[in-house]
Coordinates of C-alpha atoms and ligand atoms in Angstrom, one line a residue:
M1 CA 135.8 156.4 131.0
L2 CA 137.9 153.4 130.7
S3 CA 139.8 152.3 127.5
R4 CA 139.8 148.9 126.1
E5 CA 143.4 148.7 126.9
D6 CA 143.3 149.6 130.4
I7 CA 140.5 146.8 130.8
L8 CA 142.7 144.3 128.9
A9 CA 145.4 144.8 131.5
W10 CA 143.0 144.8 134.8
L11 CA 141.9 141.3 132.8
A12 CA 145.8 140.0 132.2
E13 CA 146.5 141.6 136.5
K14 CA 147.8 138.8 138.6
D15 CA 149.3 140.6 141.6
A16 CA 147.3 141.0 144.3
S17 CA 148.4 144.0 145.8
R18 CA 148.0 145.4 142.3
L19 CA 144.4 144.1 142.0
E20 CA 143.7 145.5 145.6
T21 CA 143.9 149.1 144.2
L22 CA 141.4 148.3 141.7
Y23 CA 139.1 146.9 144.2
R24 CA 139.6 150.2 146.3
Q25 CA 138.9 152.4 143.0
A26 CA 135.9 150.7 142.5
D27 CA 134.7 151.0 145.7
Q28 CA 135.0 154.2 145.9
V29 CA 133.2 155.0 142.7
R30 CA 130.6 152.8 144.2
R31 CA 130.6 155.2 147.6
G32 CA 130.7 158.8 145.5
N33 CA 127.6 157.8 143.4
V34 CA 125.2 155.3 145.0
G35 CA 125.9 155.4 148.9
D36 CA 127.1 153.0 151.4
Q37 CA 123.6 151.8 151.7
V38 CA 123.4 148.0 150.3
H39 CA 119.8 147.4 148.4
L40 CA 118.2 144.0 149.2
G41 CA 116.0 142.6 146.7
G42 CA 113.5 139.5 147.2
L43 CA 114.3 136.8 143.9
I44 CA 111.1 135.0 143.7
E45 CA 111.8 131.8 141.6
I46 CA 107.9 131.7 139.9
S47 CA 108.5 129.2 136.9
N48 CA 111.2 127.0 136.1
Y49 CA 109.1 125.7 132.9
C50 CA 111.7 126.7 130.0
R51 CA 111.0 126.7 126.4
R52 CA 115.1 127.3 125.4
H53 CA 117.9 125.1 124.6
C54 CA 120.6 127.2 126.0
L55 CA 123.4 125.3 126.2
Y56 CA 125.2 126.4 129.7
C57 CA 121.5 126.4 132.1
G58 CA 120.2 123.9 133.9
L59 CA 116.3 124.6 133.2
R60 CA 116.7 124.2 129.4
L61 CA 113.9 122.6 127.5
D62 CA 116.1 119.3 127.4
R63 CA 116.2 118.5 130.8
K64 CA 113.4 116.0 131.0
D65 CA 115.0 114.8 134.2
L66 CA 113.4 117.9 136.4
P67 CA 110.2 118.3 137.1
R68 CA 108.9 121.5 136.3
C69 CA 106.4 123.5 138.4
R70 CA 104.7 127.3 138.4
L71 CA 104.3 129.2 142.1
E72 CA 100.4 129.7 142.9
R73 CA 99.7 133.2 142.9
Q74 CA 98.9 132.6 147.0
E75 CA 102.1 130.9 147.2
L76 CA 103.4 133.7 145.7
L77 CA 102.0 136.7 147.0
Q78 CA 103.1 135.0 150.3
C79 CA 107.0 135.3 149.1
V80 CA 105.7 139.2 148.5
S81 CA 104.6 139.6 151.8
Q82 CA 107.7 138.4 153.1
A83 CA 109.8 140.9 151.1
V84 CA 107.5 143.5 153.0
Q85 CA 108.0 142.4 156.8
R86 CA 111.7 142.4 156.0
G87 CA 111.6 145.8 154.6
Y88 CA 113.0 145.0 151.2
G89 CA 113.1 147.6 148.1
T90 CA 112.1 145.8 145.6
V91 CA 111.1 141.7 144.5
V92 CA 112.3 140.2 141.5
L93 CA 110.0 138.1 139.6
Q94 CA 112.0 135.5 137.8
S95 CA 111.4 132.1 135.8
G96 CA 112.4 130.3 132.4
E97 CA 110.9 131.6 129.4
D98 CA 107.6 130.7 130.2
L99 CA 104.7 131.3 127.7
G100 CA 102.4 129.1 130.1
L101 CA 103.1 132.8 132.0
E102 CA 100.3 134.2 130.6
A103 CA 100.7 138.3 130.0
P104 CA 97.8 138.9 131.9
W105 CA 98.4 136.7 134.4
V106 CA 101.3 138.4 135.3
A107 CA 100.0 142.2 134.8
D108 CA 97.2 141.0 137.1
L109 CA 100.2 139.9 139.7
V110 CA 101.8 143.4 139.3
E111 CA 99.3 145.7 139.4
Y112 CA 98.3 143.6 142.8
I113 CA 101.6 144.4 144.5
K114 CA 102.0 147.8 143.1
A115 CA 98.8 148.3 145.0
N116 CA 99.0 146.9 147.8
T117 CA 103.1 147.1 148.8
P118 CA 105.5 149.6 148.8
L119 CA 108.0 147.4 146.6
A120 CA 109.0 148.2 143.6
V121 CA 108.7 145.2 140.6
T122 CA 111.3 144.0 138.6
L123 CA 111.0 141.4 136.3
S124 CA 112.9 138.8 135.0
L125 CA 111.0 136.5 132.4
G126 CA 113.0 136.1 129.5
E127 CA 112.7 137.4 126.3
R128 CA 109.1 138.2 126.0
S129 CA 107.4 140.3 123.0
P130 CA 107.0 143.9 123.2
Q131 CA 103.6 144.1 123.7
E132 CA 104.1 141.6 126.7
L133 CA 106.4 143.6 128.0
R134 CA 104.5 146.8 127.5
L135 CA 101.5 145.3 129.2
W136 CA 103.7 144.5 131.9
R137 CA 105.1 148.0 132.1
Q138 CA 101.6 149.3 132.3
A139 CA 100.5 147.3 135.1
G140 CA 103.3 149.3 137.1
A141 CA 106.6 146.8 136.7
D142 CA 109.7 149.2 137.6
R143 CA 112.3 147.2 136.2
Y144 CA 113.5 144.3 134.0
L145 CA 116.4 142.1 134.5
L146 CA 117.8 140.2 130.4
R147 CA 121.0 139.3 130.6
F148 CA 123.2 139.7 127.6
E149 CA 125.6 137.0 128.9
T150 CA 128.5 137.6 126.4
S151 CA 128.6 140.2 123.7
S152 CA 130.2 137.8 121.3
L153 CA 128.4 137.3 118.9
R154 CA 129.8 134.1 117.4
L155 CA 130.0 132.9 121.6
Y156 CA 126.1 134.0 122.0
E157 CA 125.1 132.2 119.4
Q158 CA 127.0 129.1 120.1
I159 CA 125.3 128.8 123.6
H160 CA 122.1 130.3 123.4
P161 CA 119.9 129.1 120.5
S162 CA 117.5 131.0 119.3
V163 CA 113.9 129.8 118.7
P164 CA 113.1 128.7 114.8
G165 CA 111.9 131.8 113.0
Q166 CA 112.6 134.5 115.9
P167 CA 116.2 135.6 116.3
S168 CA 117.5 136.5 119.5
D169 CA 118.2 140.3 119.5
R170 CA 118.7 140.7 123.5
I171 CA 120.3 143.8 122.7
A172 CA 117.7 145.4 120.6
L173 CA 115.0 144.4 123.4
L174 CA 117.0 146.0 126.2
G175 CA 116.8 149.2 124.1
Q176 CA 113.1 148.7 123.8
L177 CA 112.7 147.8 127.3
R178 CA 114.2 151.4 127.9
E179 CA 112.0 153.3 125.5
M180 CA 109.1 151.3 127.5
G181 CA 110.6 153.6 130.6
Y182 CA 111.9 150.3 132.3
Q183 CA 115.0 150.9 134.4
V184 CA 117.0 148.3 132.5
G185 CA 119.3 145.3 133.6
S186 CA 121.8 143.4 132.0
G187 CA 125.1 141.7 132.5
M188 CA 127.5 138.8 131.2
M189 CA 128.9 135.6 133.1
I190 CA 132.3 135.3 133.5
G191 CA 134.3 131.9 132.3
I192 CA 132.2 130.8 129.8
P193 CA 134.2 128.0 127.6
G194 CA 135.5 129.8 124.8
Q195 CA 134.9 133.2 126.6
T196 CA 138.5 135.3 126.0
C197 CA 139.8 138.3 127.9
A198 CA 139.2 140.5 124.7
D199 CA 135.4 139.0 124.3
L200 CA 135.2 139.9 128.3
A201 CA 137.1 143.7 127.7
D202 CA 134.0 143.7 125.0
D203 CA 131.4 143.3 127.4
I204 CA 132.6 145.7 130.4
L205 CA 132.4 148.7 127.0
L206 CA 129.1 146.8 125.9
L207 CA 127.7 147.7 129.8
E208 CA 129.1 151.1 129.4
K209 CA 127.3 151.6 125.8
L210 CA 124.0 150.5 127.1
E211 CA 124.1 153.2 130.0
L212 CA 122.9 150.2 132.2
D213 CA 120.6 151.0 135.4
M214 CA 121.6 147.5 136.8
I215 CA 124.8 145.0 136.4
G216 CA 124.5 141.5 137.1
V217 CA 127.9 139.8 136.9
G218 CA 128.6 136.3 138.1
P219 CA 130.6 133.3 136.9
Y220 CA 129.9 130.6 134.6
L221 CA 129.1 127.6 136.9
P222 CA 129.3 124.1 134.8
H223 CA 125.9 121.9 135.5
P224 CA 126.7 118.1 134.5
Q225 CA 123.4 118.2 133.0
T226 CA 123.9 120.7 130.1
P227 CA 126.1 120.0 127.2
L228 CA 128.7 123.2 127.5
G229 CA 128.9 121.7 131.5
R230 CA 129.5 117.9 130.1
Q231 CA 132.1 119.3 128.5
F232 CA 134.0 121.7 130.7
N233 CA 137.0 119.8 131.9
L234 CA 137.9 118.7 128.4
Y235 CA 137.4 121.7 126.5
R236 CA 140.3 124.9 127.7
P237 CA 140.8 126.7 124.5
P238 CA 143.8 129.1 124.6
G239 CA 142.8 132.5 126.3
Q240 CA 140.0 131.0 128.0
V241 CA 138.9 133.2 130.7
P242 CA 138.8 131.2 134.3
N243 CA 135.2 131.2 136.2
T244 CA 136.8 132.1 139.4
Q245 CA 136.2 134.4 142.1
E246 CA 139.4 137.0 141.2
M247 CA 138.2 137.2 137.8
T248 CA 134.5 138.4 138.7
C249 CA 135.6 140.5 141.1
K250 CA 137.7 142.1 139.0
A251 CA 134.9 142.1 136.5
I252 CA 132.6 144.2 139.1
A253 CA 135.0 146.3 139.5
L254 CA 135.2 147.6 136.1
A255 CA 131.6 147.2 135.7
R256 CA 131.4 150.2 139.0
L257 CA 134.1 152.3 136.9
A258 CA 132.3 152.2 133.8
C259 CA 129.0 152.4 135.2
P260 CA 129.4 154.4 138.2
W261 CA 125.8 155.3 138.8
A262 CA 124.3 151.6 138.3
N263 CA 122.9 148.7 140.8
I264 CA 125.2 146.2 141.0
P265 CA 124.2 142.9 142.8
S266 CA 127.0 140.6 144.4
T267 CA 125.0 137.6 142.8
T268 CA 124.2 134.2 144.1
A269 CA 126.6 132.6 141.5
L270 CA 129.5 134.5 143.1
A271 CA 128.6 133.4 146.7
S272 CA 128.2 130.0 145.1
L273 CA 131.7 129.5 144.4
G274 CA 132.6 128.0 147.3
P275 CA 133.8 129.0 150.8
G276 CA 135.8 132.3 151.1
G277 CA 133.0 134.9 151.8
G278 CA 131.7 135.2 147.9
R279 CA 128.6 138.1 148.7
E280 CA 131.4 140.3 150.9
S281 CA 134.0 140.1 148.1
G282 CA 131.5 141.1 145.7
L283 CA 130.3 144.0 148.1
R284 CA 133.6 145.3 148.5
C285 CA 134.4 145.9 145.0
G286 CA 132.2 147.8 143.8
A287 CA 128.6 145.9 144.3
N288 CA 125.7 147.9 146.5
V289 CA 122.9 145.7 146.0
I290 CA 122.1 141.4 147.9
M291 CA 119.5 139.7 146.5
P292 CA 118.1 137.5 149.0
N293 CA 116.3 134.2 147.8
L294 CA 112.7 134.1 149.1
T295 CA 111.4 130.8 146.9
P296 CA 109.6 128.4 149.2
P297 CA 112.0 126.1 150.1
A298 CA 110.3 123.0 148.8
Y299 CA 110.6 124.6 145.4
R300 CA 114.4 125.6 145.2
A301 CA 116.0 122.9 144.5
L302 CA 114.1 122.7 141.1
Y303 CA 115.3 125.8 139.9
E304 CA 118.5 124.8 139.7
I305 CA 120.2 126.9 137.1
Y306 CA 123.9 125.4 138.2
P307 CA 124.4 122.7 140.9
N308 CA 125.2 124.0 144.6
K309 CA 123.1 127.3 144.1
T310 CA 124.0 128.8 147.6
S311 CA 120.5 129.7 148.6
T312 CA 119.3 126.0 147.9
Y313 CA 121.2 124.4 150.7
G314 CA 121.2 126.5 153.1
S315 CA 122.4 130.3 153.5
T316 CA 123.4 133.1 155.2
D317 CA 120.8 135.0 153.3
S318 CA 118.5 134.8 156.1
G319 CA 117.5 138.2 158.3
A320 CA 120.1 139.2 161.0
S321 CA 123.2 137.0 159.7
L322 CA 123.2 139.3 156.4
R323 CA 122.4 142.3 158.2
Q324 CA 125.8 141.4 160.6
M325 CA 127.3 140.9 157.3
I326 CA 126.6 144.4 155.8
Q327 CA 127.5 146.0 159.0
S328 CA 130.4 144.4 159.6
L329 CA 131.5 145.6 156.3
G330 CA 131.1 149.7 157.5
R331 CA 127.4 149.6 155.4
S332 CA 124.3 149.9 156.2
V333 CA 121.1 147.8 154.8
G334 CA 118.8 149.7 152.3
T335 CA 116.0 152.1 153.3
S336 CA 114.7 153.0 150.2
R337 CA 113.2 150.9 147.1
G338 CA 116.9 151.0 145.6
N339 CA 116.0 153.3 142.5
S340 CA 118.3 154.1 139.7
Q341 CA 120.0 157.2 140.2
R342 CA 120.6 157.4 136.7
P343 CA 119.8 160.8 135.1
Q344 CA 116.1 159.7 132.9
T345 CA 114.5 161.0 130.4
P346 CA 110.5 160.8 130.9
V347 CA 109.0 158.8 128.2
D348 CA 105.3 158.5 127.0
M349 CA 103.3 155.3 128.5
D350 CA 100.6 155.8 126.0
Q351 CA 103.1 155.3 123.1
Ligands
LIG401 N1 126.3 129.5 135.7 C1 125.9 130.7 135.9 N2 125.2 131.4 135.5 C2 123.9 131.1 134.8 N3 123.1 131.7 134.1 C3 122.3 130.5 133.7 N4 123.4 129.1 133.6 C4 124.5 129.7 134.7 C5 125.4 129.0 135.0 N5 125.5 127.4 134.5 C6 122.6 132.8 134.4 C7 122.2 133.4 133.1 C8 120.9 134.1 133.2 C9 120.9 134.3 134.9 C10 119.7 134.3 135.3 O1 121.7 133.2 135.4 O2 123.4 134.8 132.8 O3 120.8 134.9 133.1

């Protein structure tokens, strides 16, 4: 178990050779607990409608300039077929918080995918009602991703306004998802304006406390058409966490040490930071999952959570080069659904 002091010391560490020892340790813990296979999950961005006003996100409701779109069932199922053809273990259906994605429609879709493919189904559709989440679980959805974004309530409330009358409590929702029998994923952004190393240390401790099956950690990337993105260069409070590759790799390594069994992706946001092999760097310091983008190219530019998303403009995500990259690290491509290795407690689905 990591102490808060240890975490803080690593977050402050600048010496490259000492950081290598952290990455090596995380890599060993990864190998010992989840092995050398890199699991692939096909990301399908099914809708960019969103009812929220998150100050960091390019899909926020206030973006009146952004054309909105929702995939048709047939388009979506074509993406799902691609995941099957490429031998992926899961598809991740992701969207803004779009109430136009009606619960029975999603349930039907999940049921169809589970009945007709070997894929695990991972949903990442935002904060939906417990009734809806339960319906999707009963339809066969295996996993749900919902990042807490930051463990600092002060910061969370600043950047993630609640829907009026419905206070946003993602930690409580994560507990409910677990009780419903989902494999549960969460995580945070690195370098949110106003985030300190103390906040980040608390994020790592929260990952450990939540005993997550999946952990997504990526750098915050300023989007110029958002309030937080517009003020990014103006606002650098003392102790600000940088949104760099190094800080993200530290957080991935610490997440691995805190949650040895978790599935941890090397995120698209990390790869999007610029040249320098972002995806590889994540895989070297504790990550064991990659989520190639399967969204039809015509729609990708509209799912602009942050600018210059790697997969939007050419990518190394497609079949052969991705496999080559994985093999060049002495790893192999996952051959199973990549289910969580965390010991599970059985749940009664009818409750
Ligand atoms: N930079 C990086 N990550 C972002 N996300 C949303 N906006 C940004 C941004 N500007 C992340 C959030 C969300 C996930 C789907 O994308 O963590 O949970």
